[in-house]
Amino acid sequence: MSYIRNIKKALGWEYRNTKPEFDLNKEIYSQFKHFRLPLILLQVIMMVGTIGYMLIDDFPILDAIYQTGITFTTVGFGEINNISQAGRLFTITLIIFGFLIFTLSITALIQVLVKGKFLDLYKERDMLYKIARLRNHFVIFNHNEYTVQLAEQFKQSHIPFVIVDPSDDMEKIATKHNYPYYIKEETYTEKAFLKSHLSSAKGVISLSKNISDSITIIASVRLYEKELGRKIPFLIICNAESKKDVERLKKLGANKVVAPPELMAKRVSAMAIRPDMENVLEEFMYKKNTPIDMEEIYINDDSWFLDHEIKDAHLRDMLKVSIIGITEEDGNFIQTPTGDTKVSKGCKLLVVGNQSGIFKAKKLLNHKEAPKNIYKFDKKKDKSYV
């Protein structure tokens, strides 16, 4: 079965299971409009040739069609029946017109493949099918040096993302920086949202150096969010150059705003004041495959864990994962909750542990029913499952 999957992958069939939200087929088919005239002339010549052989040399209709076909295509099979002198002059005329139509068709084909956008559109359609398979990805608007660094971090952490930028040389940029998914489109348009499959994305990241671009993107994404009727809002992250811009973007609807100057000042300050702690963060929090990771786990509305106490999950005992904070639905943050703290609807758990443990904790906490492998500690035995 593996070789069948490889063949499907090579042919691009594996991407056809999920259709993109933006259909490029109409644009692709429009590239073949130059073939309309040759096709019309082909039909006219076939009709004229068939009627001509029937009238001039009294050919049966099938013989007339066959003689017209082999004459028109200049394959040189010869005469299937005796042809009069008038019939031969008619045959010469068909050969000349056949050669002219053949030349016109070749010219149209070259125009479509070389001067047209057929190949570019076909590549873009293939990319759209790949993007349509993504779930909980991030759509990153605008390519710049920030995007390059962020893309590297996302690839290391196996976080899917799509780059959207209107640059004409976007394909070369994507190849240079190894962007797996990219779209050449204006960032704030509906086309960009459809092509990047924003409806199934987790959030949006705007890394423009111009605050007006970020403002437009935030407003457009929030409006699109309302049109979709999403229960979980998009996570919108932006960058800003000043505290004033940070406040403006948050008021307009950004969830998180990063100010590079302020962020750099905090990192430098941490290095100067607590250099050892900074080394710990570099070693365990910012590198791939570290023994320590931190993540927020959203608790679904149908989870068994709702209205239960934290200690009921036994995360620390089972998975070496600790809950260090809870963000409630109203935004209130509970720091270092106790084991007796109850988990309410719409909350998010801030957990610390290794990547494997956190991944398993997500699945365990969002089961509809309490998993059977939740265990209790027995003083006589190390572990006993219930």
PDB file of N, CA and C in Angstrom, residues 123 127-128 131 161-164 170-172 174-175 179-184:
ATOM      1  N   LYS A 123       0.399  25.486 -10.478  1.00  0.00           N
ATOM      2  CA  LYS A 123       1.204  25.381  -9.256  1.00  0.00           C
ATOM      3  C   LYS A 123       0.441  25.938  -8.058  1.00  0.00           C
ATOM      4  N   MET A 127      -0.851  24.135  -4.557  1.00  0.00           N
ATOM      5  CA  MET A 127      -0.554  24.683  -3.233  1.00  0.00           C
ATOM      6  C   MET A 127      -1.841  24.854  -2.421  1.00  0.00           C
ATOM      7  N   LEU A 128      -2.924  25.297  -3.072  1.00  0.00           N
ATOM      8  CA  LEU A 128      -4.190  25.494  -2.367  1.00  0.00           C
ATOM      9  C   LEU A 128      -4.742  24.177  -1.833  1.00  0.00           C
ATOM     10  N   ILE A 131      -2.754  23.398   1.289  1.00  0.00           N
ATOM     11  CA  ILE A 131      -3.150  24.252   2.413  1.00  0.00           C
ATOM     12  C   ILE A 131      -4.516  23.832   2.964  1.00  0.00           C
ATOM     13  N   PHE A 161       1.982  26.576   9.243  1.00  0.00           N
ATOM     14  CA  PHE A 161       1.751  27.996   8.981  1.00  0.00           C
ATOM     15  C   PHE A 161       1.710  28.241   7.483  1.00  0.00           C
ATOM     16  N   VAL A 162       1.054  29.345   7.109  1.00  0.00           N
ATOM     17  CA  VAL A 162       0.975  29.783   5.715  1.00  0.00           C
ATOM     18  C   VAL A 162       1.444  31.235   5.653  1.00  0.00           C
ATOM     19  N   ILE A 163       2.366  31.523   4.738  1.00  0.00           N
ATOM     20  CA  ILE A 163       2.857  32.890   4.540  1.00  0.00           C
ATOM     21  C   ILE A 163       2.041  33.543   3.433  1.00  0.00           C
ATOM     22  N   VAL A 164       1.524  34.743   3.695  1.00  0.00           N
ATOM     23  CA  VAL A 164       0.768  35.500   2.692  1.00  0.00           C
ATOM     24  C   VAL A 164       1.475  36.820   2.450  1.00  0.00           C
ATOM     25  N   MET A 170       7.337  35.972  -4.868  1.00  0.00           N
ATOM     26  CA  MET A 170       7.039  35.210  -3.662  1.00  0.00           C
ATOM     27  C   MET A 170       7.499  33.758  -3.775  1.00  0.00           C
ATOM     28  N   GLU A 171       7.428  33.195  -4.975  1.00  0.00           N
ATOM     29  CA  GLU A 171       7.863  31.806  -5.155  1.00  0.00           C
ATOM     30  C   GLU A 171       9.361  31.667  -4.870  1.00  0.00           C
ATOM     31  N   LYS A 172      10.159  32.628  -5.353  1.00  0.00           N
ATOM     32  CA  LYS A 172      11.600  32.598  -5.102  1.00  0.00           C
ATOM     33  C   LYS A 172      11.896  32.791  -3.612  1.00  0.00           C
ATOM     34  N   ALA A 174       9.907  32.000  -1.106  1.00  0.00           N
ATOM     35  CA  ALA A 174       9.520  30.767  -0.401  1.00  0.00           C
ATOM     36  C   ALA A 174      10.559  29.669  -0.584  1.00  0.00           C
ATOM     37  N   THR A 175      11.114  29.590  -1.779  1.00  0.00           N
ATOM     38  CA  THR A 175      12.155  28.580  -2.037  1.00  0.00           C
ATOM     39  C   THR A 175      13.416  28.884  -1.245  1.00  0.00           C
ATOM     40  N   TYR A 179       9.781  28.001   2.876  1.00  0.00           N
ATOM     41  CA  TYR A 179       8.409  28.095   3.370  1.00  0.00           C
ATOM     42  C   TYR A 179       7.605  26.941   2.754  1.00  0.00           C
ATOM     43  N   PRO A 180       7.033  26.071   3.568  1.00  0.00           N
ATOM     44  CA  PRO A 180       6.284  24.940   2.997  1.00  0.00           C
ATOM     45  C   PRO A 180       4.968  25.355   2.342  1.00  0.00           C
ATOM     46  N   TYR A 181       4.315  26.386   2.886  1.00  0.00           N
ATOM     47  CA  TYR A 181       3.036  26.854   2.351  1.00  0.00           C
ATOM     48  C   TYR A 181       3.084  28.374   2.213  1.00  0.00           C
ATOM     49  N   TYR A 182       2.686  28.872   1.056  1.00  0.00           N
ATOM     50  CA  TYR A 182       2.728  30.319   0.827  1.00  0.00           C
ATOM     51  C   TYR A 182       1.678  30.705  -0.209  1.00  0.00           C
ATOM     52  N   ILE A 183       1.262  31.955  -0.142  1.00  0.00           N
ATOM     53  CA  ILE A 183       0.268  32.493  -1.059  1.00  0.00           C
ATOM     54  C   ILE A 183       0.720  33.884  -1.495  1.00  0.00           C
ATOM     55  N   LYS A 184       0.663  34.149  -2.780  1.00  0.00           N
ATOM     56  CA  LYS A 184       0.947  35.496  -3.297  1.00  0.00           C
ATOM     57  C   LYS A 184      -0.385  36.233  -3.448  1.00  0.00           C
TER      58      LYS A 184
END
